[in-house]
Coordinates of C-alpha atoms in Angstrom, one line a residue:
M339 CA 57.7 37.7 421.4
L340 CA 58.3 39.4 424.3
R341 CA 60.6 42.3 424.3
V342 CA 60.9 44.2 426.8
G343 CA 61.1 43.4 430.5
L344 CA 62.6 40.5 430.6
M345 CA 64.0 39.4 433.6
N346 CA 60.3 40.9 435.2
N347 CA 58.4 37.9 433.5
L348 CA 61.0 35.3 434.3
R349 CA 58.9 33.6 436.8
S350 CA 56.1 33.4 434.6
A351 CA 57.0 31.1 432.0
K352 CA 59.3 28.6 430.3
T353 CA 60.4 29.8 427.2
Y354 CA 60.9 33.1 426.4
V355 CA 61.2 34.9 422.5
I356 CA 63.7 37.8 422.3
L357 CA 63.8 39.9 419.0
I358 CA 67.3 41.4 418.1
S359 CA 67.1 43.4 414.7
I360 CA 70.5 44.0 413.5
I361 CA 70.4 46.7 410.6
V362 CA 73.3 46.9 408.4
I363 CA 73.8 50.5 406.4
S364 CA 76.5 51.4 403.9
T365 CA 76.6 54.5 402.0
G366 CA 77.8 52.7 399.2
F367 CA 74.9 50.4 399.2
N368 CA 72.1 51.4 396.9
S369 CA 68.4 49.2 395.9
C370 CA 70.6 48.9 392.2
A371 CA 72.7 46.8 394.1
S372 CA 72.2 43.1 394.7
P373 CA 70.9 42.3 398.0
P374 CA 73.4 41.5 401.2
Q375 CA 74.1 37.6 401.8
L376 CA 76.0 35.8 404.2
L377 CA 78.5 34.3 403.2
E378 CA 78.2 31.3 405.0
P379 CA 75.9 30.5 408.0
A380 CA 76.5 32.8 411.1
K381 CA 77.3 32.3 414.4
V382 CA 77.5 32.9 418.5
T383 CA 80.7 32.7 419.9
F384 CA 82.2 33.3 423.5
K385 CA 84.9 35.0 424.3
E386 CA 86.6 34.2 427.6
S387 CA 89.0 37.8 427.2
L388 CA 85.1 39.6 427.2
R389 CA 84.1 37.5 430.1
A390 CA 87.0 37.8 432.3
E391 CA 87.3 41.8 431.8
N392 CA 83.0 42.2 432.2
D393 CA 80.4 39.9 434.1
N394 CA 77.3 41.2 431.8
Y395 CA 79.7 39.7 428.3
I396 CA 76.3 37.4 426.6
G397 CA 78.8 36.1 423.3
T398 CA 79.3 38.0 420.5
L399 CA 77.4 37.8 417.1
E400 CA 79.9 37.0 414.1
G401 CA 78.4 36.9 410.1
C402 CA 80.5 37.9 407.0
I403 CA 78.2 39.7 404.0
V404 CA 78.9 39.9 400.5
G405 CA 76.9 41.0 397.5
K406 CA 77.1 40.4 393.9
K407 CA 79.2 37.2 392.7
E408 CA 80.1 36.8 396.4
K409 CA 82.2 39.7 396.4
P410 CA 82.4 40.9 400.6
L411 CA 80.8 44.0 401.3
K412 CA 83.7 46.0 403.0
K413 CA 83.3 48.6 405.7
L414 CA 79.7 48.3 406.5
V415 CA 78.5 49.8 409.3
V416 CA 76.6 46.7 411.4
T417 CA 74.6 48.0 414.8
P418 CA 71.7 45.8 417.2
D419 CA 68.4 47.3 416.8
L420 CA 68.6 46.8 421.0
E421 CA 65.6 50.0 421.0
D422 CA 62.9 47.8 422.5
F423 CA 65.6 46.1 425.0
I424 CA 66.1 48.2 427.8
N425 CA 68.5 46.1 429.5
I426 CA 70.9 44.9 426.3
R427 CA 73.5 47.0 424.5
G428 CA 75.6 46.1 421.1
E429 CA 78.7 47.3 419.9
V430 CA 78.8 49.3 416.9
T431 CA 81.1 47.3 414.4
R432 CA 82.0 47.4 410.8
T433 CA 82.8 44.9 408.2
D434 CA 86.5 45.0 407.7
D435 CA 88.0 43.2 404.3
Q436 CA 86.4 40.0 404.3
G437 CA 83.1 41.6 404.8
C438 CA 83.1 39.9 407.6
Y439 CA 81.8 42.1 411.2
S440 CA 81.8 41.1 415.2
I441 CA 79.3 42.0 417.9
D442 CA 79.8 42.0 421.4
L443 CA 76.3 41.8 423.2
Y444 CA 76.3 42.8 426.5
W445 CA 73.3 43.5 429.7
K446 CA 73.2 46.6 430.7
N447 CA 72.3 45.0 434.5
Q448 CA 73.6 41.7 435.2
P449 CA 70.1 39.9 434.8
Y450 CA 72.1 36.7 435.6
L451 CA 71.3 34.7 432.2
L452 CA 74.2 32.6 430.4
A453 CA 74.2 32.0 426.8
D454 CA 74.7 28.8 425.8
V455 CA 78.3 29.6 424.2
Y456 CA 79.6 30.2 427.7
P457 CA 81.9 27.3 428.0
N458 CA 80.3 24.0 428.8
P459 CA 77.4 25.6 429.4
A460 CA 78.8 27.3 432.6
E461 CA 81.9 24.8 433.9
N462 CA 83.1 27.5 435.7
S463 CA 79.7 28.5 437.7
F464 CA 78.3 25.0 438.6
T465 CA 79.8 21.8 439.7
N466 CA 78.6 18.9 437.9
S467 CA 75.6 18.7 440.3
G468 CA 74.7 22.3 440.0
L469 CA 75.1 21.6 436.1
D470 CA 72.4 18.9 435.9
Y471 CA 69.9 21.9 437.8
L472 CA 71.3 24.5 434.9
K473 CA 70.8 21.3 431.9
A474 CA 66.8 21.0 433.3
A475 CA 65.8 24.8 434.1
R476 CA 63.8 26.4 431.6
T477 CA 65.6 28.2 429.5
V478 CA 65.1 32.1 427.2
S479 CA 65.0 31.3 423.4
V480 CA 66.5 34.2 421.3
D481 CA 65.9 34.6 417.7
I482 CA 67.8 37.1 415.7
P483 CA 67.2 38.4 412.9
V484 CA 69.7 40.3 410.4
L485 CA 68.4 43.5 408.7
A486 CA 70.7 45.1 405.7
G487 CA 70.1 48.2 403.5
K488 CA 67.8 50.8 403.6
K489 CA 65.3 48.3 402.8
E490 CA 66.3 45.9 405.9
V491 CA 66.5 42.9 403.5
E492 CA 66.7 39.7 405.9
L493 CA 69.3 38.2 405.9
Y494 CA 69.2 34.7 408.7
E495 CA 67.8 34.0 412.5
Q496 CA 70.7 33.3 415.0
E497 CA 68.7 31.3 418.0
V498 CA 70.7 31.3 421.1
T499 CA 69.5 28.9 424.1
M500 CA 70.0 31.3 427.2
Y501 CA 70.3 29.4 430.8
S502 CA 68.2 31.9 433.8
V503 CA 70.9 31.1 436.6
S504 CA 69.1 33.2 439.0
Y505 CA 66.5 30.6 438.7
V506 CA 68.8 27.6 439.1
L507 CA 70.1 29.3 441.8
K508 CA 66.4 30.0 443.6
Q509 CA 66.2 26.2 442.4
I510 CA 69.2 24.4 444.1
A511 CA 68.3 26.9 447.3
A512 CA 64.6 25.4 447.2
E513 CA 65.4 21.8 446.9
V514 CA 68.9 21.4 448.7
V515 CA 68.5 23.8 451.7
N516 CA 65.5 24.8 452.9
P517 CA 63.8 21.5 453.2
R518 CA 66.5 20.7 455.3
L519 CA 65.5 23.2 457.4
R520 CA 63.5 23.0 461.1
S521 CA 61.6 25.5 463.5
F522 CA 62.5 25.2 467.1
R523 CA 59.7 26.9 469.4
F524 CA 60.1 27.4 472.7
A525 CA 58.4 28.6 475.8
V526 CA 59.4 29.2 479.5
E527 CA 57.3 28.3 482.6
D528 CA 57.2 28.7 486.2
Y529 CA 57.3 24.9 487.6
N530 CA 54.8 25.6 490.0
T531 CA 51.8 27.9 488.2
G532 CA 52.7 27.7 484.7
F533 CA 52.8 31.3 484.0
P534 CA 55.7 32.2 481.7
I535 CA 58.9 33.4 483.2
V536 CA 59.3 37.0 481.3
G537 CA 62.4 37.4 480.7
A538 CA 64.0 34.2 480.8
E539 CA 66.6 33.6 478.1
V540 CA 66.5 30.5 475.6
N541 CA 69.8 30.0 473.6
I542 CA 70.7 27.6 470.9
R543 CA 74.2 26.9 469.9
A544 CA 74.9 25.2 467.0
S545 CA 77.4 22.3 467.4
S546 CA 81.0 22.6 465.8
S547 CA 79.6 20.2 462.9
V548 CA 77.3 22.4 461.4
Q549 CA 77.6 23.4 457.7
P550 CA 77.3 27.2 457.0
V551 CA 75.0 27.5 453.9
D552 CA 77.9 28.6 451.5
S553 CA 79.4 25.2 451.9
I554 CA 76.2 23.2 451.3
L555 CA 75.7 25.8 448.2
A556 CA 79.6 25.0 447.8
M557 CA 78.6 21.2 446.5
Y558 CA 76.7 23.2 443.1
V559 CA 77.7 26.4 442.6
S560 CA 81.4 27.1 442.6
Q561 CA 81.4 30.7 441.6
Q562 CA 81.3 32.9 444.5
N563 CA 78.8 35.7 444.1
F564 CA 76.2 33.0 442.5
R565 CA 76.3 31.6 445.7
D566 CA 75.8 34.6 447.9
I567 CA 72.2 35.2 445.2
A568 CA 71.3 32.0 446.1
S569 CA 72.2 32.6 449.9
T570 CA 69.7 35.6 450.1
T571 CA 66.8 33.0 449.0
I572 CA 67.3 31.0 451.4
Q573 CA 65.7 31.4 455.4
P574 CA 68.5 32.1 457.7
F575 CA 69.4 30.0 460.1
I576 CA 71.7 29.1 462.7
T577 CA 74.8 28.2 462.6
S578 CA 76.5 29.6 465.5
S579 CA 74.5 30.6 468.3
E580 CA 71.1 32.9 469.0
T581 CA 69.6 33.7 472.2
K582 CA 65.9 34.8 472.6
K583 CA 63.6 36.1 475.9
Q584 CA 60.7 35.3 476.9
E585 CA 57.9 37.8 476.6
P586 CA 54.1 37.7 478.1
G587 CA 52.2 35.3 476.4
S588 CA 54.5 34.2 473.8
S589 CA 57.6 31.8 472.6
M590 CA 60.7 31.7 470.7
E591 CA 61.4 30.3 467.3
F592 CA 64.7 29.3 465.8
I593 CA 65.5 28.3 462.7
V594 CA 68.0 25.2 462.5
M595 CA 68.9 22.7 460.1
S596 CA 67.9 19.2 460.4
F597 CA 70.5 16.2 461.0
E598 CA 72.4 18.0 462.8
D599 CA 73.2 18.9 467.0
Y600 CA 72.7 21.9 469.1
W601 CA 72.3 22.7 472.2
L602 CA 69.5 24.7 474.2
T603 CA 70.5 26.5 477.6
V604 CA 67.9 28.3 479.1
T605 CA 68.9 30.7 482.3
H606 CA 67.0 33.3 484.5
P607 CA 68.6 34.8 487.7
Q608 CA 65.5 33.7 489.9
Y609 CA 65.8 30.1 488.7
H610 CA 67.5 27.0 488.2
G611 CA 68.7 26.7 484.8
V612 CA 68.9 23.8 482.3
T613 CA 71.1 22.6 479.3
E614 CA 70.0 19.8 477.1
K615 CA 71.7 18.4 473.7
I616 CA 69.2 17.6 471.2
Y617 CA 69.6 16.1 467.6
V618 CA 67.1 17.6 464.8
E619 CA 65.4 15.7 463.1
S620 CA 61.8 17.2 462.7
N621 CA 60.2 20.3 463.8
L622 CA 59.7 20.8 467.8
D623 CA 57.4 23.0 469.5
K624 CA 58.4 22.0 473.5
I625 CA 57.6 24.2 476.9
V626 CA 60.2 24.4 479.5
R627 CA 59.3 24.1 482.8
L628 CA 61.5 25.9 485.8
T629 CA 61.5 26.1 489.7
P630 CA 62.8 28.9 491.7
K631 CA 65.8 28.4 493.2
D632 CA 65.2 28.9 496.3
Q633 CA 62.9 25.4 496.0
K634 CA 64.5 22.0 494.5
K635 CA 65.5 21.8 491.1
R636 CA 62.9 20.2 489.0
I637 CA 62.7 20.9 485.6
D638 CA 60.3 19.7 483.1
I639 CA 60.4 20.1 479.0
I640 CA 57.1 18.8 477.8
D641 CA 55.6 19.0 474.1
R642 CA 52.9 21.9 474.0

C-alpha cells in the first residue's frame, strides 16, 4: 500500500493504492450514541468551476452521515487525514443540516494525475487519438476509507481511478515523435588528401513543410501545458536550421525528422562549396569531399 512518494514511484509499477483516512469529529458524538453511518453510498464528484480556478484540483468527496433512525449528524467537522501524504491537501468542512459533507482534494504540487471523475476522463486535454493512449495507460487506484468519531468507525471505502498523465505524455512522445527522428552525420575532407577541412561549416536547413513538434503533439494532446511537458521528453530536432563547424578528427551530427526534405550546405572560404537536397528516410553517415578554390571544382559525398 503506497502512502508516501507517489510520483517518485510512478515509473516502477502499474497499479498503486493510496490510503486516505477521513476523520469525522463531533463534540456532540460520544461512545454511547449509535455509530455514524452513511445515508447512501458516498461518491467522488468533479467540479468544473474548481478545475477552472486551480489545475491542482483532484476531485470532491461527498457523502451524508446519519445516526440513530437515520437522523442527520449535523455540524460534524470532517477532515481528511493526510499526514502521510506530503503532496495532497484537503479542505476541512462540516456536515450541513442534512448531515452531508463535501471535501475538495488538491495536489500541493501538480504531479499531473487526472481522476476518472475528470470529464470523459480528459476530453479537454486530449484528442480522440490521445484518449486512446490515456485509457490504455497504467492507472493509480485510490482507496479512501472514511472513519468517524473517536473510535474511528470505518464507514466506507471509496475507490477512485486516476490516470498518470505524465506517463501518458511520455508514451505519446516515445511512440509518435521519437521513432521518426533520424541522425545525419557528416565529416568534411580535402578531396585530394582526405584530411579534415577544419573550420568547414555544415548547415542543415529544414524545408518549410517540416512540422514543429508542437503540431505533431497537437494531434494527440489538446492542452498546451501538457504538450509542453511532452515536448521535454523529445530529442530536439531541426525544424528550421542548424550549423556546425568541422573540428579535427570529428564529425558533425544533426537530428532531423524522417520523411521530410532538408538542405545540406557545406562551405569554407578556401574551398568550393556544395548544396544538396536530401529526403530523409534513414540515418546518414557521410563524408563530404571538396577541392580548393584554386583547383577545378570536384565534389564527392560518400558513405563513411
